[in-house]
Tab-separated table of C-alpha atoms in Angstrom:
chain	number	residue	atom	x	y	z
A	1	MET	CA	145.813	127.676	115.959
A	2	ASN	CA	143.609	125.758	113.601
A	3	GLU	CA	139.838	126.140	113.298
A	4	GLN	CA	139.102	122.836	115.070
A	5	THR	CA	141.171	123.933	118.052
A	6	LYS	CA	139.415	127.293	118.231
A	7	GLU	CA	136.004	125.639	117.949
A	8	PHE	CA	136.872	123.108	120.676
A	9	ILE	CA	138.039	125.845	123.062
A	10	THR	CA	135.063	128.106	122.362
A	11	ASN	CA	132.539	125.282	122.792
A	12	ARG	CA	134.050	124.156	126.085
A	13	VAL	CA	134.351	127.682	127.479
A	14	VAL	CA	130.752	128.602	126.638
A	15	GLU	CA	129.467	125.330	128.102
A	16	GLU	CA	131.407	125.746	131.349
A	17	PHE	CA	130.645	129.440	131.607
A	18	TYR	CA	126.895	128.922	131.461
A	19	THR	CA	127.083	125.918	133.780
A	20	ASN	CA	128.959	128.023	136.342
A	21	HIS	CA	126.736	131.072	135.863
A	22	PRO	CA	123.165	130.037	134.986
A	23	TRP	CA	121.984	133.536	135.913
A	24	LEU	CA	123.671	134.786	132.733
A	25	LEU	CA	121.150	132.861	130.664
A	26	GLU	CA	118.338	134.358	132.711
A	27	LYS	CA	119.757	137.874	132.388
A	28	PHE	CA	120.889	137.833	128.740
A	29	GLY	CA	119.034	134.841	127.251
A	30	GLU	CA	120.165	132.884	124.209
A	31	LYS	CA	121.304	136.141	122.621
A	32	GLY	CA	123.837	136.506	125.436
A	33	LYS	CA	125.054	132.961	124.901
A	34	HIS	CA	125.526	133.738	121.211
A	35	HIS	CA	127.530	136.852	122.140
A	36	THR	CA	129.651	134.827	124.585
A	37	ARG	CA	130.502	132.443	121.746
A	38	LYS	CA	131.364	135.347	119.425
A	39	ASP	CA	133.412	137.035	122.171
A	40	ASN	CA	135.464	133.870	122.623
A	41	ASP	CA	135.974	133.595	118.885
A	42	HIS	CA	137.330	137.161	119.015
A	43	HIS	CA	139.567	136.383	122.001
A	44	LEU	CA	141.134	133.498	120.107
A	45	GLU	CA	141.468	135.479	116.888
A	46	HIS	CA	143.270	138.262	118.759
A	47	LEU	CA	145.568	135.778	120.473
A	48	GLU	CA	146.364	134.199	117.138
A	49	LEU	CA	147.002	137.498	115.381
A	50	SER	CA	149.186	138.694	118.234
A	51	TYR	CA	151.271	135.536	117.833
A	52	GLU	CA	151.521	135.941	114.057
A	53	LEU	CA	152.590	139.572	114.428
A	54	GLN	CA	154.734	138.826	117.499
A	55	LYS	CA	153.173	141.891	119.147
A	56	GLU	CA	152.087	141.326	122.730
A	57	ASP	CA	150.479	144.746	122.949
A	58	PHE	CA	148.006	143.758	120.243
A	59	PHE	CA	146.300	141.401	122.704
A	60	THR	CA	146.745	143.581	125.776
A	61	ASP	CA	145.242	146.557	123.934
A	62	TYR	CA	142.348	144.305	122.949
A	63	THR	CA	141.910	143.333	126.620
A	64	PHE	CA	141.797	147.008	127.686
A	65	TRP	CA	139.125	147.688	125.081
A	66	LEU	CA	137.208	144.498	125.958
A	67	LYS	CA	137.078	145.397	129.635
A	68	ASP	CA	135.608	148.805	128.897
A	69	VAL	CA	132.998	147.417	126.505
A	70	LEU	CA	131.872	144.489	128.630
A	71	VAL	CA	131.809	146.416	131.907
A	72	SER	CA	129.613	149.037	130.228
A	73	ARG	CA	127.235	146.177	129.322
A	74	GLY	CA	127.013	144.815	132.832
A	75	VAL	CA	129.607	142.039	132.528
A	76	GLY	CA	132.044	142.284	135.413
A	77	THR	CA	135.799	142.138	135.062
A	78	GLY	CA	135.858	138.976	137.174
A	79	LEU	CA	133.953	137.180	134.432
A	80	ILE	CA	136.552	138.233	131.856
A	81	ILE	CA	139.307	136.871	134.088
A	82	GLU	CA	137.407	133.624	134.525
A	83	ASN	CA	136.865	133.426	130.766
A	84	TYR	CA	140.594	133.883	130.079
A	85	ARG	CA	141.431	131.191	132.652
A	86	MET	CA	139.030	128.797	130.936
A	87	ILE	CA	140.724	129.476	127.610
A	88	GLN	CA	144.050	128.594	129.239
A	89	LYS	CA	142.583	125.406	130.689
A	90	TYR	CA	141.080	124.139	127.454
A	91	MET	CA	144.082	125.205	125.401
A	92	LYS	CA	146.101	122.648	127.391
A	93	GLU	CA	143.778	119.925	126.093
A	94	THR	CA	144.562	120.638	122.444
A	95	GLU	CA	147.399	119.717	120.160
A	96	MET	CA	149.380	122.825	119.471
A	97	ASP	CA	152.939	123.913	118.898
A	98	GLU	CA	154.485	124.352	122.354
A	99	GLN	CA	156.030	127.728	121.527
A	100	GLU	CA	152.656	128.992	120.306
A	101	ARG	CA	150.871	127.629	123.391
A	102	ASN	CA	153.430	129.271	125.687
A	103	TYR	CA	153.007	132.589	123.900
A	104	TYR	CA	149.224	132.448	124.331
A	105	ALA	CA	149.586	131.461	127.988
A	106	HIS	CA	151.911	134.416	128.559
A	107	LEU	CA	149.493	136.838	126.885
A	108	LEU	CA	146.558	135.541	128.897
A	109	GLU	CA	148.495	135.708	132.183
A	110	THR	CA	149.648	139.254	131.441
A	111	SER	CA	146.085	140.314	130.674
A	112	ILE	CA	144.680	138.547	133.731
A	113	SER	CA	147.249	140.321	135.924
A	114	TYR	CA	146.250	143.658	134.418
A	115	LEU	CA	142.554	142.974	135.017
A	116	GLU	CA	143.206	141.842	138.589
A	117	GLN	CA	145.252	144.957	139.329
A	118	MET	CA	142.565	147.208	137.886
A	119	THR	CA	139.855	145.620	140.011
A	120	ASN	CA	141.772	144.295	143.016
A	121	THR	CA	140.333	140.805	142.435
A	122	ARG	CA	143.400	138.758	143.375
């Protein structure tokens, strides 16, 4: 995944996230928006590294850790699921090797399923 693709996805996700949840800006301010951007950069970096290593558990372990950290900071698991779904959505709008895209989609779906099972949010 090239830097332009990652930047496109991150920008779109942050924009949609704060449009859908304006209360986040009220609760966390611009600092929270900055952290949302950084979080998405990390999501994409972990997806990319998982693909390079061909280790699915690298991303799923990251998701387990992420859930614990964000929930402890008042960010619900449902928002993580929504965030991952947005990444999937905007990834489809980019030019990317199909095998790579499919790998990312699989990782995101696996992680979403885990999060849904843990919180019964299906």
